Coordinates of C-alpha atoms and ligand atoms in Angstrom, one line a residue:
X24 CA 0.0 0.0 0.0
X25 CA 2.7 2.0 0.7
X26 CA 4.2 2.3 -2.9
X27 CA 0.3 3.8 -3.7
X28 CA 1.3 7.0 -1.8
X29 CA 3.3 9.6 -3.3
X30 CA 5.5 11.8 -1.5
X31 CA 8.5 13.5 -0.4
X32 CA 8.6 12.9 3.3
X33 CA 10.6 10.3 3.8
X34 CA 7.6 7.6 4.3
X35 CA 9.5 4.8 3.5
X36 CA 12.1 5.5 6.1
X37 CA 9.6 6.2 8.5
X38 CA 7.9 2.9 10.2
X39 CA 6.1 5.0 13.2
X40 CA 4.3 6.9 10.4
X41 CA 3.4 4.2 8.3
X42 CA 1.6 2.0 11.1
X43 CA 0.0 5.7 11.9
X44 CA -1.2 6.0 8.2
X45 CA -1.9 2.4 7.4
X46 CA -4.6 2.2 10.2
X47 CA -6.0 5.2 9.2
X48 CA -6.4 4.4 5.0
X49 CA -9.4 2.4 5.3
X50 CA -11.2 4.2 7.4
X51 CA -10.4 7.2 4.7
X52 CA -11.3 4.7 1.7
X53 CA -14.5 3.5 4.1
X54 CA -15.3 7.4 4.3
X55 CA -15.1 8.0 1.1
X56 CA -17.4 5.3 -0.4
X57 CA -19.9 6.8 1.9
X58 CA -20.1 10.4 1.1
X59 CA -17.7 10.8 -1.4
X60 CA -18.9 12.0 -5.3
X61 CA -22.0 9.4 -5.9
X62 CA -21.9 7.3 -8.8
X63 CA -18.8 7.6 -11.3
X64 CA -16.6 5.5 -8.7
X65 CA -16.4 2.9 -10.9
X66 CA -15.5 4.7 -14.0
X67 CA -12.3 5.8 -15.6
X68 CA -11.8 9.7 -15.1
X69 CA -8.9 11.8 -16.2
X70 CA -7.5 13.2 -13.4
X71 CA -4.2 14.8 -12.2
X72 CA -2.4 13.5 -9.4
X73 CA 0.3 14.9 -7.6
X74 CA 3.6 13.1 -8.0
X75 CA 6.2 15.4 -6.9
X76 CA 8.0 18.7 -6.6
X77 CA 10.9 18.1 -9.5
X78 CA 11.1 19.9 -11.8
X79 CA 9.4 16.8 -14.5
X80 CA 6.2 19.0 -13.3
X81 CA 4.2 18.3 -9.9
X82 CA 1.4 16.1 -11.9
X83 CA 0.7 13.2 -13.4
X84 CA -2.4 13.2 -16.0
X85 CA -4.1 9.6 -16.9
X86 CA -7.7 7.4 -16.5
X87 CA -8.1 6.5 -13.0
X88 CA -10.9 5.0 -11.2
X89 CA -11.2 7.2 -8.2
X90 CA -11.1 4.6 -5.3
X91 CA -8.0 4.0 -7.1
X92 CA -6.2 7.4 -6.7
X93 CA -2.8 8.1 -5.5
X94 CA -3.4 10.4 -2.9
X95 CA -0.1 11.4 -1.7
X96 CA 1.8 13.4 1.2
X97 CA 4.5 16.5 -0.2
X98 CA 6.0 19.6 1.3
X99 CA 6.9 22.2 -1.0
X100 CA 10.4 22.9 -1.7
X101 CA 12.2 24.7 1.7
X102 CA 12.0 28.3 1.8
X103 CA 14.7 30.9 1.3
X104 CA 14.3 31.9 4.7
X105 CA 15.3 30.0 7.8
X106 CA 14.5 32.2 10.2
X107 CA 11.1 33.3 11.8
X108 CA 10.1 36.9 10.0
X109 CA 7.1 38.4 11.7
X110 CA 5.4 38.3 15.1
X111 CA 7.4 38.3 18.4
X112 CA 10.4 35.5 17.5
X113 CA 11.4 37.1 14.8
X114 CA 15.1 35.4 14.1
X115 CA 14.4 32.6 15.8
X116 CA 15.1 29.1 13.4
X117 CA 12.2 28.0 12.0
X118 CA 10.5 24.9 14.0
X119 CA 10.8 21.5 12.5
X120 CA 8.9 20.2 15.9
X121 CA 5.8 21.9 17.6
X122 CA 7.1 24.1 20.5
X123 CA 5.3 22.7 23.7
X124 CA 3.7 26.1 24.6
X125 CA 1.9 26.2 21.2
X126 CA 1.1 22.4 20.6
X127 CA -3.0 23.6 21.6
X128 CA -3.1 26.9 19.2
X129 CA -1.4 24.3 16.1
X130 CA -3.5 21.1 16.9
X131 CA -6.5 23.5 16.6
X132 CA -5.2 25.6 13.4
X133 CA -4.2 22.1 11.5
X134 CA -7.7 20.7 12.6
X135 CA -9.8 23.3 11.3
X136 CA -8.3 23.6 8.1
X137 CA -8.3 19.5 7.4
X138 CA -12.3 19.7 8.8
X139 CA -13.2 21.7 5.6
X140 CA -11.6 19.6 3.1
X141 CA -14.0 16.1 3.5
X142 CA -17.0 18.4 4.4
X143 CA -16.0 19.9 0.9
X144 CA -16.4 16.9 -0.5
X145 CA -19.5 15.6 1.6
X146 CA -21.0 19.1 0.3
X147 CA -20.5 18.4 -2.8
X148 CA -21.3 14.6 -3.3
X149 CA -24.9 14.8 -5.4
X150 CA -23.7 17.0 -8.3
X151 CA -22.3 14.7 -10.4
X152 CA -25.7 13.6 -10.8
X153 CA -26.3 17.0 -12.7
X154 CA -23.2 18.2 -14.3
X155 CA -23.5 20.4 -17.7
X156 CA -21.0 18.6 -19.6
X157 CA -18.1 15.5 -18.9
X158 CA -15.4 18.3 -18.7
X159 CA -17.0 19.9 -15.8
X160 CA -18.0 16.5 -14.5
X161 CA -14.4 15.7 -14.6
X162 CA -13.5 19.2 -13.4
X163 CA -15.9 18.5 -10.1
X164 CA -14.7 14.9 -9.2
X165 CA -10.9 16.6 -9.6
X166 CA -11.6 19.2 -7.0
X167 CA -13.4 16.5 -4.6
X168 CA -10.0 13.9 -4.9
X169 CA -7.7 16.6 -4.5
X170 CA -9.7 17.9 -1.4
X171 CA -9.2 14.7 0.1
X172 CA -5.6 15.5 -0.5
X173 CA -5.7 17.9 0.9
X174 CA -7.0 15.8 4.1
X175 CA -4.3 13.7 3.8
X176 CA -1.8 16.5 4.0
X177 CA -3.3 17.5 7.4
X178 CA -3.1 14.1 8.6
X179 CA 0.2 13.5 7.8
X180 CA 1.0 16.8 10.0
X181 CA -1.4 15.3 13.1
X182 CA 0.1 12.1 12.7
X183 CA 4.0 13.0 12.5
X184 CA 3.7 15.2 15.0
X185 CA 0.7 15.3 17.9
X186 CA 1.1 11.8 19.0
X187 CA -1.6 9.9 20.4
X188 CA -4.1 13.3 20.5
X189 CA -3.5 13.7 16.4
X190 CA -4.3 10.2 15.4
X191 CA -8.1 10.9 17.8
X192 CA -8.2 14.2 15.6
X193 CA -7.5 12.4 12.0
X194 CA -10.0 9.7 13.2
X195 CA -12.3 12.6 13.8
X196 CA -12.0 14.1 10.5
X197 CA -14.1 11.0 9.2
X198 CA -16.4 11.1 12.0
X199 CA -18.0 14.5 11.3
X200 CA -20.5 15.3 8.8
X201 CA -21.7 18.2 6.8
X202 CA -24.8 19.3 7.6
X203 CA -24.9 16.7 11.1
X204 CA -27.3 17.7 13.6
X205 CA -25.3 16.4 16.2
X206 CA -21.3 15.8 14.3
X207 CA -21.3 19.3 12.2
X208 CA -18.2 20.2 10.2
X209 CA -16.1 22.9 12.6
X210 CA -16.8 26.1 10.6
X211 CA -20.5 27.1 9.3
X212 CA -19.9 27.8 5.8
X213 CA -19.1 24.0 5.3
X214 CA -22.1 23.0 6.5
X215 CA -24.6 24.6 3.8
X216 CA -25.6 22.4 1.5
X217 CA -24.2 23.0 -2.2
X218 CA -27.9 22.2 -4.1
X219 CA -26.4 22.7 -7.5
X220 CA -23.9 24.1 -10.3
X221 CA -24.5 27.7 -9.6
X222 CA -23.8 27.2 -6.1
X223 CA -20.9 25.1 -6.6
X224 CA -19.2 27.9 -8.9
X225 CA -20.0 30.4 -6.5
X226 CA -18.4 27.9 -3.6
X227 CA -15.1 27.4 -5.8
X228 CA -15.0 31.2 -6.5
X229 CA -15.5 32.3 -2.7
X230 CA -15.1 29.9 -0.1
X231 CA -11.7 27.9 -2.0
X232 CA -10.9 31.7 -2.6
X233 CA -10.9 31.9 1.3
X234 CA -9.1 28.3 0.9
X235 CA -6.5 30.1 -0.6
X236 CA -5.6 32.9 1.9
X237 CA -6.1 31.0 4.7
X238 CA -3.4 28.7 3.3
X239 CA -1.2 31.5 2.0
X240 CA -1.3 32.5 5.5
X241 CA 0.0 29.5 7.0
X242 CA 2.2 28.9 4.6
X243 CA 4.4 31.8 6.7
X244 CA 4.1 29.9 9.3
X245 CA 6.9 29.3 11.8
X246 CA 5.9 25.8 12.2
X247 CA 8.1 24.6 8.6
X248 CA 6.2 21.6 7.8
X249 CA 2.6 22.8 7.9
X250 CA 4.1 26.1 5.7
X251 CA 5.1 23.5 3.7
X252 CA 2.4 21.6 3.0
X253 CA 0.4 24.8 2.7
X254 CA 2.2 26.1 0.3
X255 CA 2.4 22.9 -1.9
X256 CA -1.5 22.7 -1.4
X257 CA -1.9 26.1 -3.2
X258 CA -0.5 24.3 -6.4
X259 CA -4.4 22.3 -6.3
X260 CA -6.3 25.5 -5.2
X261 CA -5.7 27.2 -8.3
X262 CA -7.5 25.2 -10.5
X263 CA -10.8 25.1 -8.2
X264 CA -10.5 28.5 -7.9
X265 CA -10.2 28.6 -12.2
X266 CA -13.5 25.7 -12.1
X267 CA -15.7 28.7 -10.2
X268 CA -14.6 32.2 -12.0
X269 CA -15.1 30.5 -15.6
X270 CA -18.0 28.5 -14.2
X271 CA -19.6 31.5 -13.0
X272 CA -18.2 33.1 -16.3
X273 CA -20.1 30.9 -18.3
X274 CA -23.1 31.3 -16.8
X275 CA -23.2 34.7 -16.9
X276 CA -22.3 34.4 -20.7
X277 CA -25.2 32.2 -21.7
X278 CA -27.6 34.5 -20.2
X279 CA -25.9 37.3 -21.5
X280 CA -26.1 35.6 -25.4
X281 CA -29.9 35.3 -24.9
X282 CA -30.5 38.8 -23.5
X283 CA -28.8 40.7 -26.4
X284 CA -31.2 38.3 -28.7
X285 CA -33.9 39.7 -26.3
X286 CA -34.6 36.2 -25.1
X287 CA -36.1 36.4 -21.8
X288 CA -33.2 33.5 -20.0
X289 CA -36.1 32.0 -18.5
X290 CA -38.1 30.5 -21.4
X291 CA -35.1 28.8 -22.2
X292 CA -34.1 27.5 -19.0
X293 CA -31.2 29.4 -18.5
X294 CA -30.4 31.6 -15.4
X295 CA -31.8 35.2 -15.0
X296 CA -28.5 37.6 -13.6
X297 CA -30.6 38.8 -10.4
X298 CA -30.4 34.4 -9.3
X299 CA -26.4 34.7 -10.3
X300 CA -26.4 38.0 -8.0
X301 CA -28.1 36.7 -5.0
X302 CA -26.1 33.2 -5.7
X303 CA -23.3 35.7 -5.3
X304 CA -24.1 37.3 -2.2
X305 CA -25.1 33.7 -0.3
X306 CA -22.2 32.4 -0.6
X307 CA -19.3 35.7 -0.6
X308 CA -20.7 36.8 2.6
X309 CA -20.9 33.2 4.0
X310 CA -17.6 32.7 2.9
X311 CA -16.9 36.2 4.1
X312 CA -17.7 35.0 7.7
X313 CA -14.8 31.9 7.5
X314 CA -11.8 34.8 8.0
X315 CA -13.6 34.9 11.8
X316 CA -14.4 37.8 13.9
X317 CA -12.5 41.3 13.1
X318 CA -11.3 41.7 16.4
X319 CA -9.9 38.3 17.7
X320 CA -8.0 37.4 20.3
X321 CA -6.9 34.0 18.6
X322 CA -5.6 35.7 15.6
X323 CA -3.6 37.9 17.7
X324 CA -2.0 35.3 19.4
X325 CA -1.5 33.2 16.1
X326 CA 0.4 36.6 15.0
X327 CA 2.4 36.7 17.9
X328 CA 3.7 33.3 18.3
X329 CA 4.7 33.1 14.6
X330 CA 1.9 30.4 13.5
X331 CA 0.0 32.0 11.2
X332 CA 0.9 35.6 9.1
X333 CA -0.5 38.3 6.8
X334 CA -1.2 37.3 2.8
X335 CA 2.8 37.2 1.9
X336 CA 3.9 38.6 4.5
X337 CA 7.5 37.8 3.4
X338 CA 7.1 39.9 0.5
X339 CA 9.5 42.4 0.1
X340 CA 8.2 45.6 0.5
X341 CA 4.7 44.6 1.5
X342 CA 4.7 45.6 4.7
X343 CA 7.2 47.1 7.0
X344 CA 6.6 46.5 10.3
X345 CA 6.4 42.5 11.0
X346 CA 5.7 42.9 14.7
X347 CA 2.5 44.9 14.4
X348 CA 3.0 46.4 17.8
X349 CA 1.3 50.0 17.8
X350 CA -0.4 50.1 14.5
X351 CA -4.9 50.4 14.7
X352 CA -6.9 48.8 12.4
X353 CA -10.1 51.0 11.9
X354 CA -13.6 50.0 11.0
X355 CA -17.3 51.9 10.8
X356 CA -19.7 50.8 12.7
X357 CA -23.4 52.1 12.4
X358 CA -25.1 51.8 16.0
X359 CA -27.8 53.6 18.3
X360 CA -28.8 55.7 14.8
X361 CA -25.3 56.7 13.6
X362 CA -21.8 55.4 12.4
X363 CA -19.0 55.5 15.0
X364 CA -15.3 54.1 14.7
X365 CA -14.1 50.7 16.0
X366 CA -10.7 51.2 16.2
X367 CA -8.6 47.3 17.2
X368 CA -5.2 47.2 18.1
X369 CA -3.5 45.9 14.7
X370 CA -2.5 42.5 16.2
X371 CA -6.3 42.0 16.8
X372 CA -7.5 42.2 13.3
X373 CA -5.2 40.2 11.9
X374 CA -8.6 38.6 10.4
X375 CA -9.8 42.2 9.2
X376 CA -6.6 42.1 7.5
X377 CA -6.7 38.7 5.2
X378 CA -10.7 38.9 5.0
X379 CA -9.6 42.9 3.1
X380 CA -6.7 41.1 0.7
X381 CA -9.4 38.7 0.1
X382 CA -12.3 40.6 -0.6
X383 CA -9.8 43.0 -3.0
X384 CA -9.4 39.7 -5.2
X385 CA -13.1 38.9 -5.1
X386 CA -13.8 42.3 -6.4
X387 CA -11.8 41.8 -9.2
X388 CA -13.2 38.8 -10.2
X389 CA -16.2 39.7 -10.2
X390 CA -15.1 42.5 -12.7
X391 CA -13.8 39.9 -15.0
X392 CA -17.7 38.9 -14.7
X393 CA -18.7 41.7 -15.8
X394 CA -16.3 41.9 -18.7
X395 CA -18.7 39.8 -20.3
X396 CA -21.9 41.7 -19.7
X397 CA -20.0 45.1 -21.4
X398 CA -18.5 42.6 -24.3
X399 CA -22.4 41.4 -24.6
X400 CA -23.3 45.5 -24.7
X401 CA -25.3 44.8 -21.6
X402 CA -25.6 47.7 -19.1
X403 CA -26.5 44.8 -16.0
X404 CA -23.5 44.4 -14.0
X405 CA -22.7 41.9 -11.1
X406 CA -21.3 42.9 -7.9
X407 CA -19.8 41.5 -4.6
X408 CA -21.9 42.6 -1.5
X409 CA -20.1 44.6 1.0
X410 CA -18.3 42.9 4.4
X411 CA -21.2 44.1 6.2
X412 CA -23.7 42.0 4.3
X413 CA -25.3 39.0 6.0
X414 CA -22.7 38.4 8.6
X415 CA -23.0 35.7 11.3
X416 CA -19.7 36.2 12.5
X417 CA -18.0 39.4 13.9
X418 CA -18.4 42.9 13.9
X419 CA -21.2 43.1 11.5
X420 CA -22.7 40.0 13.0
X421 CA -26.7 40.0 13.2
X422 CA -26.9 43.5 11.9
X423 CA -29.2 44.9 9.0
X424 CA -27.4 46.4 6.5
X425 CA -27.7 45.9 2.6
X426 CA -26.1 44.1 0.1
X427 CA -24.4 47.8 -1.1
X428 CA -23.4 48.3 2.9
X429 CA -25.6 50.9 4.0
X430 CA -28.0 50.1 7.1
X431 CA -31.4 49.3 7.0
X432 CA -34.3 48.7 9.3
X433 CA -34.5 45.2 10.6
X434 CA -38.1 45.4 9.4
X435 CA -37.0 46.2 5.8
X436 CA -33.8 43.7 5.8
X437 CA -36.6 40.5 6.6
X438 CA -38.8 42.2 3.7
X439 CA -35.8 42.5 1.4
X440 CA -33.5 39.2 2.3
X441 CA -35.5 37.4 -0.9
X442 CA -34.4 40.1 -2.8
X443 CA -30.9 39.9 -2.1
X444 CA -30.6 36.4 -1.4
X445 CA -32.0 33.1 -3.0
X446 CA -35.4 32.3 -2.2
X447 CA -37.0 28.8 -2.2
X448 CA -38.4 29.7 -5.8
X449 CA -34.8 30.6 -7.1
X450 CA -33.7 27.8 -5.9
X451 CA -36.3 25.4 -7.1
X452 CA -35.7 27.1 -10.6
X453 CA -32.0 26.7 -10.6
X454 CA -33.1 23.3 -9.9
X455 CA -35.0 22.7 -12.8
X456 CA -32.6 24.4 -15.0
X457 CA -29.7 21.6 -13.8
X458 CA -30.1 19.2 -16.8
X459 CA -27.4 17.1 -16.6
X460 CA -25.4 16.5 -20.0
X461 CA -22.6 13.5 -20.5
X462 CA -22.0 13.3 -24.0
X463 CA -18.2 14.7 -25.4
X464 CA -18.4 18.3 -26.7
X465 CA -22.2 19.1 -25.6
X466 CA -23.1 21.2 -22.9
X467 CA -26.3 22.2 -20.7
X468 CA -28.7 25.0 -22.2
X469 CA -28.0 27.3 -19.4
X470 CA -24.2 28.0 -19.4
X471 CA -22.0 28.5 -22.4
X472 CA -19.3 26.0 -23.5
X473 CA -15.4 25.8 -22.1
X474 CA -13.2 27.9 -23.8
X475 CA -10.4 25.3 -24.0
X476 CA -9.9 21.7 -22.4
X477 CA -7.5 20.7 -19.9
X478 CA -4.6 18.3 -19.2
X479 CA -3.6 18.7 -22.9
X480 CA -7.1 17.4 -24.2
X481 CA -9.9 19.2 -26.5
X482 CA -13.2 20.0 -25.0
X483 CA -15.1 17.4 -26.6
X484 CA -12.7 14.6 -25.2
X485 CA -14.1 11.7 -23.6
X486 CA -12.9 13.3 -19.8
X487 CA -15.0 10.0 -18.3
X488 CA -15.3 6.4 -19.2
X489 CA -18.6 5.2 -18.5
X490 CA -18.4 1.6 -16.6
Ligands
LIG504 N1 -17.9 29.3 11.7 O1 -11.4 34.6 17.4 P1 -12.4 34.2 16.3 C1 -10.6 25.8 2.8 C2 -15.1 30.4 15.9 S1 -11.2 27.1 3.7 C3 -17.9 28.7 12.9 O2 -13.3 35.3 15.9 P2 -10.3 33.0 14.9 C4 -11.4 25.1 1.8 C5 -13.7 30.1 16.1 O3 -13.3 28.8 15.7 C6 -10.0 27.6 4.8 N2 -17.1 29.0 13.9 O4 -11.7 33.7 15.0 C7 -12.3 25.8 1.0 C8 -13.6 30.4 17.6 O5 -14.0 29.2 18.3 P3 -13.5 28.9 19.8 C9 -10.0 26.8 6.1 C10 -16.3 30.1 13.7 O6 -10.2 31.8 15.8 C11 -13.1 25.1 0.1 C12 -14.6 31.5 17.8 O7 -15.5 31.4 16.7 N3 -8.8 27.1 6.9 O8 -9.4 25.5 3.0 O9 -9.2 34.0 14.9 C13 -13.0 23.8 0.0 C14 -14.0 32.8 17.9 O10 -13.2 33.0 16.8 C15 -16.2 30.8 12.5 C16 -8.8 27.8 8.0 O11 -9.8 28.2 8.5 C17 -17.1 30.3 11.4 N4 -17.1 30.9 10.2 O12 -10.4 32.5 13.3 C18 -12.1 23.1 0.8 C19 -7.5 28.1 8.7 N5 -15.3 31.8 12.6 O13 -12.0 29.0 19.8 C20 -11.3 23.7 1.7 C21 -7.4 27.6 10.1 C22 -14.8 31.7 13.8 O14 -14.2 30.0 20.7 N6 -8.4 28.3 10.9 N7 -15.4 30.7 14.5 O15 -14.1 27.5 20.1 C23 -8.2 29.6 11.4 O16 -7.2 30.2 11.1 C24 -9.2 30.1 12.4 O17 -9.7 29.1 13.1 C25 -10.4 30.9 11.7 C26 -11.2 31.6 12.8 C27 -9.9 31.9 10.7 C28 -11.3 29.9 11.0

């Protein structure tokens, strides 16, 4: 079994690990026959799996039956930098062990990030069922193996180093459940259900979006081997993050084609732009909520110790100050009938930070989206709802304000919510519109085709061999 797993750590000369990983493989495999992608198991997909950091390229492309797939364990090449560079140790070596006195704040930080990736999958288990063409079946059941990956990669770090307490943890992992009543996923965002396609782009667009900085974070981390795996994880985010903008992209394309022709999207089964919108502003300000509350404690301390940093922080000239002792983050509040200023010692908002790096990017994708809509000669354009929207989490948590920011009466935010986000009718809609479409080259009615294929294939390519 051992020869099935790829990597660079040294498994082979590592017995201690291998019994640790050995016992835990079936359980994974069990876990994913029971809520990974349905159907499909037993056909042959075209998938890329990670084989290395050499410079032959880090993936291998070929037809693999999923419960077949080499789901393997690398660290990205060392860094430049040996030394800690932000937070209060700077110059201190970088740890190849977890420092006693922040075993509990790294336990928790590696656990929560290896929840989301099977609840990812879990989430996303039914759309197969539904997929608009075999390239973005193939592109959906590439994002769910290489989320479990990205389990693997957690496990390897509780494993290797937590002892007896990370082995409990990476049992866990399989334990919990999306959407469980009683076994939830850790963070809320991964326990919505993903009903659809539009949903799933929008999920792929925002919340792997937040995938990606909270991993760009770590990967400063003064703990070396979770930086490392971070950072080689980031290689796989891209391409989700690619499956959501162009799914999204395509969507908005179709509808855009029918409206210049003055179809009305609906009698065609397409997607009206005001369902794309509030599709949009579910799932950015649920996604919005995963950076955690603006002024934190947690994040100050994570700052401190070294474990977890500011979007490339080591970037020269990015920032100057890497201790972040006296610097104020400040933020508007609207209370009691007027705005007033939060102001959070800089160290505190070290989530305010990432979640305003992160929702920069998200605005710019979201003006690629509209791209299209000028191309088309459309005057409609998309837009990403403010940080204040629909929050559960933080400063804005609980409070009325609209999608553009501004406050509203609570009265007026419970009449307007199925304007700005997706009703039961929009959803049953979307539902309808999810025809699902397996034959090379064709795609659904409601979203326009790929531009281009992937792994070196055309878009009408046979992505999946039906068994
Ligand atoms: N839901 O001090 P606070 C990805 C909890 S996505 C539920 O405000 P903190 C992926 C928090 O745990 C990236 N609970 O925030 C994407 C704390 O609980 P305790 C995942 C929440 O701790 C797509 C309490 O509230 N990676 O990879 O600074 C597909 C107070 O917290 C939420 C990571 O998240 C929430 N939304 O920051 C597949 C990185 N937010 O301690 C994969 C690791 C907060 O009172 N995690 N809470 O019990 C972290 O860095 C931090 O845990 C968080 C929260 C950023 C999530």
């Amino acid at each position: 079994m051992l020869d099935r797993i790829p990597n660079n750590v040294d498994l082979e000369g590592n017995p201690k690990l291998q019994r640790a990983l050995l016992e835990w493989q079936p359980d994974f495999l069990a876990w994913w026959n029971e809520v990974g992608p349905e159907g499909f198991q037993q056909d042959d997909v075209y998938l890329r799996t990670a084989v290395g950091v050499g410079q032959g390229g880090w993936a291998h492309w070929e037809f693999v039956k999923m419960p077949e797939y080499r789901w393997g364990i690398f660290l990205a090449n060392p860094r430049k930098i040996d030394t800690v560079y932000f937070g209060d140790r700077i110059g201190e070596k970088l740890w190849d062990r977890v420092p006693g006195e922040f075993r509990k704040e790294l336990r928790r930080l590696i656990v929560t990030q290896g929840d989301t990736e099977p609840a990812s999958v879990e989430q996303q288990r039914l759309l197969g069922q539904t997929a608009p063409s075999l390239q973005d079946l193939r592109a959906l059941l590439q994002v769910n193996v290489e989320e479990a990956r990205h389990l693997w990669a957690m496990v390897y770090l509780l494993h290797s180093y937590f002892g007896a307490d990370g082995r409990d943890e990476a049992e866990q992992m399989l334990e919990r459940r999306s959407g469980h009543a009683d076994r939830p996923r850790i963070l809320a965002a991964f326990n919505l259900p993903i009903r659809d396609w539009l949903a799933f782009f929008c999920f792929t667009t925002f919340t792997d979006r937040d995938g990606k900085f909270q991993l760009a974070s770590l990967a400063e981390s003064a703990f070396d081997p979770l930086a490392r795996s971070t950072q080689f994880m980031l290689m796989e985010e891209a391409f989700h993050m690619a499956t959501g903008e162009t799914g999204v992209a395509r969507t908005v394309r179709r509808t855009a084609e029918l409206m210049r022709q003055g179809v009305d999207p609906r009698s065609v089964g397409a997607i009206p732009l005001e369902i794309v919108q509030k599709y949009i502003n579910e799932w950015s300000s649920a996604s919005n909520d995963l950076f955690g509350g603006e002024d934190s404690t947690n994040a100050a301390n994570y700052f401190a110790a070294g474990l977890k940093g500011r979007f490339n922080e080591n970037d020269p000239g990015k920032y100057g100050d890497h201790r972040v002792l006296d610097a104020v983050y400040e933020s508007q509040v609207f209370q009691d009938g007027h705005w007033s200023t939060v102001s959070i010692p800089m160290r505190r908002a070290m989530n305010a930070v990432l979640l305003d790096s992160y929702h920069e990017e998200c605005a710019r994708i979201v003006e690629r989206w509209n791209s299209g809509l000028e191309e088309a000669g459309l005057s409609e354009r998309l837009s990403a709802p403010s940080l204040r929207f629909n929050r559960r989490v933080g400063l804005y948590a609980g409070q009325p304000y609209d999608p553009a920011g501004e406050p509203v009466a609570e009265a007026d935010w419970r009449a307007k919510a199925g304007q700005w986000l997706p009703s039961t009718e929009d959803r049953e809609y979307v539902r309808q519109c999810m025809l699902p479409v397996l034959e090379p080259g064709k795609v659904a009615n409601w979203i326009a085709p790929h531009a281009k294929g992937v792994g070196g294939k055309p878009t009408d390519f046979q992505y999946v061999q039906f068994h």
